[in-house]
PDB file of C-alpha atoms and ligand atoms in Angstrom:
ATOM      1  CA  UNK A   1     -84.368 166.762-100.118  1.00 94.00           C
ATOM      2  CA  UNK A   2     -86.881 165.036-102.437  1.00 96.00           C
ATOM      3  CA  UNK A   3     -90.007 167.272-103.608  1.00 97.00           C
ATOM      4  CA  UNK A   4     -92.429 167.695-106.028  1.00 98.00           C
ATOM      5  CA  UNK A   5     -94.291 170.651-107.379  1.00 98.00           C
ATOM      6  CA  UNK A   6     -97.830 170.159-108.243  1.00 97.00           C
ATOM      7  CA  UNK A   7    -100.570 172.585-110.282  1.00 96.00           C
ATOM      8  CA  UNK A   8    -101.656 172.887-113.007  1.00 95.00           C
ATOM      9  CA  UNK A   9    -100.157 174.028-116.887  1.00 93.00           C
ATOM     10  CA  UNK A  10     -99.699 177.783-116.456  1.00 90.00           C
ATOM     11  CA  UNK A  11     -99.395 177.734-112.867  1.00 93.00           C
ATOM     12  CA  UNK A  12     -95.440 178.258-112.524  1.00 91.00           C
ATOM     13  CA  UNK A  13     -93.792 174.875-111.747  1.00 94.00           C
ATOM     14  CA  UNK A  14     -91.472 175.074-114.492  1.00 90.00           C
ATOM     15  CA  UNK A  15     -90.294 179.218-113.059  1.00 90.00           C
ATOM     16  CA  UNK A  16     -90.221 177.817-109.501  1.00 95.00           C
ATOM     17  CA  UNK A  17     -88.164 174.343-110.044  1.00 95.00           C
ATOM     18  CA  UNK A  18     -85.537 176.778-111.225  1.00 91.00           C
ATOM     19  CA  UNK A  19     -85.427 178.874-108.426  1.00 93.00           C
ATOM     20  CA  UNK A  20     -85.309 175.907-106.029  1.00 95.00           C
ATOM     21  CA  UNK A  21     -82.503 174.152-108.209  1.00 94.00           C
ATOM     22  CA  UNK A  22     -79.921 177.560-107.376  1.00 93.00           C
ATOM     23  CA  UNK A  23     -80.853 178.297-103.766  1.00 94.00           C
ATOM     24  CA  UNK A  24     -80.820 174.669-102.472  1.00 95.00           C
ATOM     25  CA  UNK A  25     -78.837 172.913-104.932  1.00 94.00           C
ATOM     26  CA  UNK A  26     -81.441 170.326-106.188  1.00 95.00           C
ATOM     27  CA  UNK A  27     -81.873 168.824-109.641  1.00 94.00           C
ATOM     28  CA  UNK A  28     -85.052 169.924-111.662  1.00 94.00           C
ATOM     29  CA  UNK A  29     -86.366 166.778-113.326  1.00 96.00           C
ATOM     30  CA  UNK A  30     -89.284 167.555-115.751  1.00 95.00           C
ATOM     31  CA  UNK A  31     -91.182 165.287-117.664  1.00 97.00           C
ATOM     32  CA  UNK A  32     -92.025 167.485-119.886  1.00 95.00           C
ATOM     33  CA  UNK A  33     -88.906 168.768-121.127  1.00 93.00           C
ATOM     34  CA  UNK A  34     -87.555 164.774-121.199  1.00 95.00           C
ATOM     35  CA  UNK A  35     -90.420 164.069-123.657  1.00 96.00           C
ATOM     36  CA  UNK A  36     -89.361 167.813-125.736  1.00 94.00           C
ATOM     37  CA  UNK A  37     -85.770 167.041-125.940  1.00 94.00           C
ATOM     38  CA  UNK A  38     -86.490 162.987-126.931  1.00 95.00           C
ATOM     39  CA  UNK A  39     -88.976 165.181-129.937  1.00 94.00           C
ATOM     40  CA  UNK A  40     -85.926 167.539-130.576  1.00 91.00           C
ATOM     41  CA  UNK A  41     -83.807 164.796-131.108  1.00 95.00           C
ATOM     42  CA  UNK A  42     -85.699 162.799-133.839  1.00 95.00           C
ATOM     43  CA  UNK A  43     -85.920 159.274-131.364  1.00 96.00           C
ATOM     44  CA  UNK A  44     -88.447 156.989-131.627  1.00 95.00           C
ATOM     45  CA  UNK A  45     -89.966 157.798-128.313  1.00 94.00           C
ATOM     46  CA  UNK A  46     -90.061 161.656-129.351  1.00 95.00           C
ATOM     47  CA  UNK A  47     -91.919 160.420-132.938  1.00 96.00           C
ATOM     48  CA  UNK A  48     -94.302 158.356-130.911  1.00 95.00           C
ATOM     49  CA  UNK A  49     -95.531 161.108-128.386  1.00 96.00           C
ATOM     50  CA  UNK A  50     -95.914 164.140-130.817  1.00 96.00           C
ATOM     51  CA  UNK A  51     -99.354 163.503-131.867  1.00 95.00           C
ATOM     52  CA  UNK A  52    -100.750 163.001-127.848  1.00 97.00           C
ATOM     53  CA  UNK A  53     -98.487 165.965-126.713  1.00 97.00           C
ATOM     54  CA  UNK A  54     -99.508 168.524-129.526  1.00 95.00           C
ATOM     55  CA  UNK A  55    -102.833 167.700-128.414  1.00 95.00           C
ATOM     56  CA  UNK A  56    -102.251 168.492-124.814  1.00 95.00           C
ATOM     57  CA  UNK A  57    -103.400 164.678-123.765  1.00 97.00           C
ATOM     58  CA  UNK A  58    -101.115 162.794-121.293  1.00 97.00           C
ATOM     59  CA  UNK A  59     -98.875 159.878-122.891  1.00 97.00           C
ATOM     60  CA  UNK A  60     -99.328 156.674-121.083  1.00 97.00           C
ATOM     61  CA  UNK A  61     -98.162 155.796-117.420  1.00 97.00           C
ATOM     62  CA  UNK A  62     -95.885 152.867-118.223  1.00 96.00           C
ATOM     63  CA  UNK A  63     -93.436 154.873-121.081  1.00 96.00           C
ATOM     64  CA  UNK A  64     -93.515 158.135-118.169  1.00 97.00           C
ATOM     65  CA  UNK A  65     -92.545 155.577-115.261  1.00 96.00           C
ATOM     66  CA  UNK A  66     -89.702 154.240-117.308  1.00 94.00           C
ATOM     67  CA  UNK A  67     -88.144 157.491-118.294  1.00 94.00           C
ATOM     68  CA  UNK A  68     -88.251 159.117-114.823  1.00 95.00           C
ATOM     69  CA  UNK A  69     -87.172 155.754-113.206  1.00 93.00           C
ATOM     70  CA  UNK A  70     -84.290 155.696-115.507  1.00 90.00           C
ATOM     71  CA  UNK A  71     -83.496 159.691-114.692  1.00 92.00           C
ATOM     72  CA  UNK A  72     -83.907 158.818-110.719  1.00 90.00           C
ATOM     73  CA  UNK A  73     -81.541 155.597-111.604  1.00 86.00           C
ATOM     74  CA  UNK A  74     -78.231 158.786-112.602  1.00 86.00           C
ATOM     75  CA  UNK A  75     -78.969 160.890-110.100  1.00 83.00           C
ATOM     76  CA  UNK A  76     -76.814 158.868-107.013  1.00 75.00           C
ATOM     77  CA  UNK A  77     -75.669 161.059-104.699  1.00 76.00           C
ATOM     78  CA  UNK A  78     -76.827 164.737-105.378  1.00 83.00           C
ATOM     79  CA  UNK A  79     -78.327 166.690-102.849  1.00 90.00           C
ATOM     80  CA  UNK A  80     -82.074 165.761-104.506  1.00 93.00           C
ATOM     81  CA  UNK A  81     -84.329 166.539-107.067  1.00 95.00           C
ATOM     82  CA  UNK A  82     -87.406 168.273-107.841  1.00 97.00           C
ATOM     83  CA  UNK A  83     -90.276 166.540-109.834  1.00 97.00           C
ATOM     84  CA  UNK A  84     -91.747 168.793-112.472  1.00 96.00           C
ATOM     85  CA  UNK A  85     -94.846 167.623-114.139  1.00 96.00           C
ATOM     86  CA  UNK A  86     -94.245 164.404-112.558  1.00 98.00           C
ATOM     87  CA  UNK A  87     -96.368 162.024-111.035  1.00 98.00           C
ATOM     88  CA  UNK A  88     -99.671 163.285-112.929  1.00 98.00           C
ATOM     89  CA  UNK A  89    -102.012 160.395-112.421  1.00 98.00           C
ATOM     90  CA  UNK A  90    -102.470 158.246-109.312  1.00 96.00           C
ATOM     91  CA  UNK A  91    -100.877 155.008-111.200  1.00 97.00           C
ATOM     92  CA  UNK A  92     -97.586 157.186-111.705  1.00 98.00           C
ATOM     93  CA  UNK A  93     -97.849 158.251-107.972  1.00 97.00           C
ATOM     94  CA  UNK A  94     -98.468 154.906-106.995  1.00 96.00           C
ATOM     95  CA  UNK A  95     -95.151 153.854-109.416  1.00 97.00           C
ATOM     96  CA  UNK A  96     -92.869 156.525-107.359  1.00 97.00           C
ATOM     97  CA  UNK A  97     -93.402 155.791-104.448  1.00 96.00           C
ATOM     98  CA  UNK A  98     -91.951 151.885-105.324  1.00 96.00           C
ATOM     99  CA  UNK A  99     -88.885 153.700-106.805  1.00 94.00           C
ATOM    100  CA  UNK A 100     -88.536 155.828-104.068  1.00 94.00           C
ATOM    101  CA  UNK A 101     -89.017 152.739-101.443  1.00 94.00           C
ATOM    102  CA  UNK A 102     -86.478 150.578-103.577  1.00 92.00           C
ATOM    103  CA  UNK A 103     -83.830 153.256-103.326  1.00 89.00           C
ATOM    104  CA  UNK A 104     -84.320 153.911 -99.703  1.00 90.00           C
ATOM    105  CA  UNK A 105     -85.039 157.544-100.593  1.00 92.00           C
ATOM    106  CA  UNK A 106     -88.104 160.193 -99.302  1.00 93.00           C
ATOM    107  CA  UNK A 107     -90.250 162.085-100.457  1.00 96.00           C
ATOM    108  CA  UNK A 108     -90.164 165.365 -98.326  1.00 96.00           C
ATOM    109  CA  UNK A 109     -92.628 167.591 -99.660  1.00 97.00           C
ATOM    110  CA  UNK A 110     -95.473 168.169-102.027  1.00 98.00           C
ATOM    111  CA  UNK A 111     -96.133 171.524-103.137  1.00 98.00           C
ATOM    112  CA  UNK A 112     -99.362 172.476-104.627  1.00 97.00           C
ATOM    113  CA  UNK A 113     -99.939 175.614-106.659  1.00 96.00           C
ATOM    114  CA  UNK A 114    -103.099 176.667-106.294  1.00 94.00           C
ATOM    115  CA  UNK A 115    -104.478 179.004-109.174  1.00 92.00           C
ATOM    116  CA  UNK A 116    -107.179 180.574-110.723  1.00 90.00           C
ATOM    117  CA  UNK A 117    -108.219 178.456-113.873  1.00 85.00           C
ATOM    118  CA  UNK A 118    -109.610 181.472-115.677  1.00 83.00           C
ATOM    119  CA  UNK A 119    -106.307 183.179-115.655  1.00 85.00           C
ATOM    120  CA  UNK A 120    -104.196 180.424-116.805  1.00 88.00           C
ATOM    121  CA  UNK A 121    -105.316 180.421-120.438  1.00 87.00           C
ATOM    122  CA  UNK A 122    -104.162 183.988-120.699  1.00 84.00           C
ATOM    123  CA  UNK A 123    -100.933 183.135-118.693  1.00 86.00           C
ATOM    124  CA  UNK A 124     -99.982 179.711-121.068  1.00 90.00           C
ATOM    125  CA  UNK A 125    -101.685 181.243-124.777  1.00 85.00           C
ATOM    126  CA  UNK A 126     -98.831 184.144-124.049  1.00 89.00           C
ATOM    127  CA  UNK A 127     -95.856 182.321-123.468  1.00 92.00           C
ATOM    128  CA  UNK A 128     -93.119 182.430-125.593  1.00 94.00           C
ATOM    129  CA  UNK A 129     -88.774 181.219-124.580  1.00 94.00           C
ATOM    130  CA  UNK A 130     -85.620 181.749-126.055  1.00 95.00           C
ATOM    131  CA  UNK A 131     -84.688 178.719-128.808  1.00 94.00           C
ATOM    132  CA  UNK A 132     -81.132 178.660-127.467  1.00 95.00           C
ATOM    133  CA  UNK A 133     -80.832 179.459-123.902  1.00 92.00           C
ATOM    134  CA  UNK A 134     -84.573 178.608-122.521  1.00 88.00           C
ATOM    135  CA  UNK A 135     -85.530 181.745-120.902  1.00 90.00           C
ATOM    136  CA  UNK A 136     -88.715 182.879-120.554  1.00 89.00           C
ATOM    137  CA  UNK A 137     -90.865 185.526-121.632  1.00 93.00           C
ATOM    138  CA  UNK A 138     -94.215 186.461-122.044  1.00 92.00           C
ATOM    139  CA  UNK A 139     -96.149 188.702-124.397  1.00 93.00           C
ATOM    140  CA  UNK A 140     -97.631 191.042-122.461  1.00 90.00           C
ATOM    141  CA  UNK A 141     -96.193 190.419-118.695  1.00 87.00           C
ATOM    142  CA  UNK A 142     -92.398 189.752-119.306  1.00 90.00           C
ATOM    143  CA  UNK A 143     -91.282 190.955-122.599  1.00 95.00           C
ATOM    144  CA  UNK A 144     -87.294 191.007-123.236  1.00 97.00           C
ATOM    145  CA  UNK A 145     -85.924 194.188-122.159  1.00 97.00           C
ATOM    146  CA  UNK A 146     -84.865 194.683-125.864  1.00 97.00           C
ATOM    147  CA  UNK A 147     -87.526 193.779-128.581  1.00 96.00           C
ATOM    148  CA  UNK A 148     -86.650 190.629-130.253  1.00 96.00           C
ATOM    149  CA  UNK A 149     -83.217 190.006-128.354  1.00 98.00           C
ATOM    150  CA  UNK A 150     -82.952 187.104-125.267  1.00 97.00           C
ATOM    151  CA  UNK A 151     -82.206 189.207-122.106  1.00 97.00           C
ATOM    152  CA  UNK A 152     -80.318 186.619-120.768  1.00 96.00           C
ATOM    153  CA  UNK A 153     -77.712 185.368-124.053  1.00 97.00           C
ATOM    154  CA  UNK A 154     -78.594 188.005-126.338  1.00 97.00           C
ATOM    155  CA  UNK A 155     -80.177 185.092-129.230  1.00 97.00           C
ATOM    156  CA  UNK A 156     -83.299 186.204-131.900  1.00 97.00           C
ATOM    157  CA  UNK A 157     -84.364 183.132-131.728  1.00 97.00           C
ATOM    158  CA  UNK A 158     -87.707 182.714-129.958  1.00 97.00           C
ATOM    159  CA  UNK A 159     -90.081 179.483-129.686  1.00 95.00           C
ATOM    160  CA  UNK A 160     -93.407 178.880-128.647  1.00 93.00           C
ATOM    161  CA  UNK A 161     -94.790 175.267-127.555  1.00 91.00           C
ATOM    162  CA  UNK A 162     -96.924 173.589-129.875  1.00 89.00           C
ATOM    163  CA  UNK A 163     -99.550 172.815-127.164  1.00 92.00           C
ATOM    164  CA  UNK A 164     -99.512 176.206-126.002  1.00 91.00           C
ATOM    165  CA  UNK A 165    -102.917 177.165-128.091  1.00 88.00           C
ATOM    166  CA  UNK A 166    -105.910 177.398-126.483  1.00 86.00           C
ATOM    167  CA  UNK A 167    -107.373 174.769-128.020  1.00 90.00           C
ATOM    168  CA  UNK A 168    -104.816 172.209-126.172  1.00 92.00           C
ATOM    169  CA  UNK A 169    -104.857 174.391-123.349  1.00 91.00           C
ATOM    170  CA  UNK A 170    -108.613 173.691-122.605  1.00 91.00           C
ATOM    171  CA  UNK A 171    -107.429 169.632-123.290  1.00 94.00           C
ATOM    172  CA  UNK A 172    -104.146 169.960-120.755  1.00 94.00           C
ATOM    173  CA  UNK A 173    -107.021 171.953-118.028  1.00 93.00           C
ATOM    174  CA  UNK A 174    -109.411 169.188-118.245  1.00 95.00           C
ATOM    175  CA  UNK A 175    -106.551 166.000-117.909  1.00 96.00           C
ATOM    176  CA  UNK A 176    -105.085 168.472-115.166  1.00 96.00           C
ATOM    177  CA  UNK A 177    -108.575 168.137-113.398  1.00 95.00           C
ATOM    178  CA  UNK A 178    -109.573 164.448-113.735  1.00 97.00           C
ATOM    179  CA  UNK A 179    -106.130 162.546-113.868  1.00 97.00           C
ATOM    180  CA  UNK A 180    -103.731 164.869-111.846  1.00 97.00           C
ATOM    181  CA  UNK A 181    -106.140 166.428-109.353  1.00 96.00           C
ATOM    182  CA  UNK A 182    -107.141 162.684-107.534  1.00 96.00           C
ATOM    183  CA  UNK A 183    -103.251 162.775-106.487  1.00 97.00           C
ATOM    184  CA  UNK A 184    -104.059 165.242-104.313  1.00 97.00           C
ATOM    185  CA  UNK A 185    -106.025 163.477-101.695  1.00 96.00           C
ATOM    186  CA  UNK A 186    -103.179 160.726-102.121  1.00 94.00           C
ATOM    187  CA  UNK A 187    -100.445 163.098-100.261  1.00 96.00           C
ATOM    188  CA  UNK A 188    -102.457 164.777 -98.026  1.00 96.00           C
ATOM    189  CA  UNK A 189    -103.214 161.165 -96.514  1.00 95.00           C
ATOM    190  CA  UNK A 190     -99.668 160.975 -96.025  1.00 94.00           C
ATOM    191  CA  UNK A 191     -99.202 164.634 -94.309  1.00 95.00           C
ATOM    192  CA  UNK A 192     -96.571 165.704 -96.896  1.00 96.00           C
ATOM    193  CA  UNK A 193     -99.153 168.480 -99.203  1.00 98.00           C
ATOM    194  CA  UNK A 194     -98.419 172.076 -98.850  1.00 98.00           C
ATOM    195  CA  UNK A 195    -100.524 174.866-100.742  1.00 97.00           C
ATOM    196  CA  UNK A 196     -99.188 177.551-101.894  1.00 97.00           C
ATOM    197  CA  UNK A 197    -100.438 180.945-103.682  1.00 95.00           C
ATOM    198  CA  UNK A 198     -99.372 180.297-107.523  1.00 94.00           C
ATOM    199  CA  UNK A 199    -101.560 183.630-108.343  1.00 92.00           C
ATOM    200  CA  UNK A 200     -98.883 185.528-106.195  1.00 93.00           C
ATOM    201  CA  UNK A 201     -95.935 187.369-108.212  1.00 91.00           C
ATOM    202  CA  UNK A 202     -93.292 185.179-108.516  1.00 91.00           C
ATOM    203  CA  UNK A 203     -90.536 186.320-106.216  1.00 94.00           C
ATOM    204  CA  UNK A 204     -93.618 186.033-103.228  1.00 96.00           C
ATOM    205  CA  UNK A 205     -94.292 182.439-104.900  1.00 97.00           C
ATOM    206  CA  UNK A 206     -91.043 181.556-103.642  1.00 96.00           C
ATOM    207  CA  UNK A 207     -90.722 182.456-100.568  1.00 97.00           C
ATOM    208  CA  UNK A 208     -93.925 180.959 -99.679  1.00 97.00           C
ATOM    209  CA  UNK A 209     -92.047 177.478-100.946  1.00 97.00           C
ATOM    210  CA  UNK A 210     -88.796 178.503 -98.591  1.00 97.00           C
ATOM    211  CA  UNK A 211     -91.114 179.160 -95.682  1.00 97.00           C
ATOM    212  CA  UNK A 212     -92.048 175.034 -95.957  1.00 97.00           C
ATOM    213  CA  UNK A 213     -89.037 173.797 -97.402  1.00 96.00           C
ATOM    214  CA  UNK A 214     -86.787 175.682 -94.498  1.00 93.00           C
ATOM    215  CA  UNK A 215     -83.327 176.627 -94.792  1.00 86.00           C
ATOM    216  CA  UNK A 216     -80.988 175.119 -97.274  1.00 82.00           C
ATOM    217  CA  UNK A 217     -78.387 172.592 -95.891  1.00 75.00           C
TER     218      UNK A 217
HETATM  219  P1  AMP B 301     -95.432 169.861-119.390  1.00 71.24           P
HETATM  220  O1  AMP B 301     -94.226 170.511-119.983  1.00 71.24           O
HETATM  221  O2  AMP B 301     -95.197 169.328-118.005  1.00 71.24           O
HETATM  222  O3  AMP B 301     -96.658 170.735-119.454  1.00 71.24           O
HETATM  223  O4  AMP B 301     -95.743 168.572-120.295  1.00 71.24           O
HETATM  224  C1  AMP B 301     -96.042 168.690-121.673  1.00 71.24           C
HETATM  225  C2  AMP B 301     -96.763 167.445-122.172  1.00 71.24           C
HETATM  226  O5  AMP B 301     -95.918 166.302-121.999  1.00 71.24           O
HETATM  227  C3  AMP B 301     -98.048 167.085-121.429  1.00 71.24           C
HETATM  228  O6  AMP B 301     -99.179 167.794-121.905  1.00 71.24           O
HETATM  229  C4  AMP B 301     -98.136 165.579-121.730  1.00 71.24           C
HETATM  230  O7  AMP B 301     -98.556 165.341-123.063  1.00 71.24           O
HETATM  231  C5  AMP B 301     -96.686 165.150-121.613  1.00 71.24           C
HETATM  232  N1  AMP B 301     -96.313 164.783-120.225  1.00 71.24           N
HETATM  233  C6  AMP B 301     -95.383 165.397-119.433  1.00 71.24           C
HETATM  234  N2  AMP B 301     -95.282 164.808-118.243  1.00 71.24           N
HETATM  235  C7  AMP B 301     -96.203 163.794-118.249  1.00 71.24           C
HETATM  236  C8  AMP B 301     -96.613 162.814-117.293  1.00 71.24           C
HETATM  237  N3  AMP B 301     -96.063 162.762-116.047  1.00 71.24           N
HETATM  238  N4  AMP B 301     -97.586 161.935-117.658  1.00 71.24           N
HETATM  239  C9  AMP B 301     -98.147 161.965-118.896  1.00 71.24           C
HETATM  240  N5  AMP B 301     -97.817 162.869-119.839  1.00 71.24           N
HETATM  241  C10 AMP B 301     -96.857 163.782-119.528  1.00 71.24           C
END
């Protein structure tokens, strides 16, 4: 099963790809965290999209096609993947469908989460994750059970994303609305966009996703 989750920063894509990847077995593949670890690791590509990234603009379409295309390339022969932040213009969407086409794989389902804008700046401005296992946490809705120690591996090390201020915020809202939102219209021509609730707690989030996803095989 090939999906992809859709909505905008803030809206949960990121919590929800890793609920999907345990109960059906699928392999999260976010753009986003491709383009952190490339900046983590010193590469050129990581030097070259720091500036756009920081500011919470989108790098371009060709250097986004070739890194998922070369992520879909490794993945022969798991039981699917979910795209995270990926397509987010209607050039990339355009671009995955070829891939998909060439490797004589589908694309199952698209699910949007629908949110309220207003409440995403307050959602994304309090984020904060652990530096060495990735969980996350928020300031005032999820904070670890123990102040200043992960929950999950017990690390003091906490990050927060550069473009996580409200300043890119407001930039990542307004590329959300007129590069990413256009794709919409694109799958619901082809009968394969689902809404969900991303306002909902999480745990209902999810099952919303199950109910249109179905059981896992
Ligand atoms: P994310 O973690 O998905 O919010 O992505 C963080 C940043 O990485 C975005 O604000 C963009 O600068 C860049 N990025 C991630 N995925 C894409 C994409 N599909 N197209 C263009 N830029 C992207």
């Amino acid at each position: 099963m090939n999906i992809i989750l859709l909505g905008p920063p803030g809206a949960g894509k990121g919590t929800q790809a890793k609920r999907l990847e345990e109960k059906y077995g699928l392999t999260q593949l976010s753009t986003g965290d491709m383009l952190r670890a490339e900046r983590k690791s010193g590469s050129d590509l990581g030097r070259k999209v720091q500036e756009v990234m920081d500011a919470g603009q989108l790098v371009s379409d060709d250097l986004i096609i070739e890194l998922i295309a070369h992520r879909i390339d490794q993945l022969e022969g798991g039981k699917g993947f979910i795209l995270d932040g990926f397509p987010r213009t209607v050039p990339q969407a355009e671009a995955l469908d070829r891939m998909l086409k060439e490797k004589g794989l589908r694309l199952d389902s698209v699910i949007e989460m629908t949110v309220d804008e207003a409440a995403l700046v307050d959602r994304i401005a309090g984020r904060f994750s652990c530096a060495k296992c990735g969980a996350s946490y928020h300031d005032r809705y999820h904070r670890p059970k123990s102040e200043g120690v992960c929950d999950v591996c017990g690390s003091r090390d906490f990050v927060r994303r550069a473009d996580d201020n409200p300043e890119a915020v407001k930039t990542r809202l307004e590329a959300y609305r007129r590069q990413t939102a256009p794709i919409l219209p694109y799958y619901r021509a082809k009968g394969v966009l689902h809404p969900v609730d991303g306002m909902a707690e999480i745990g209902e989030v999810a099952r919303q996703i199950e109910t249109i996803l179905g059981n896992p095989k």
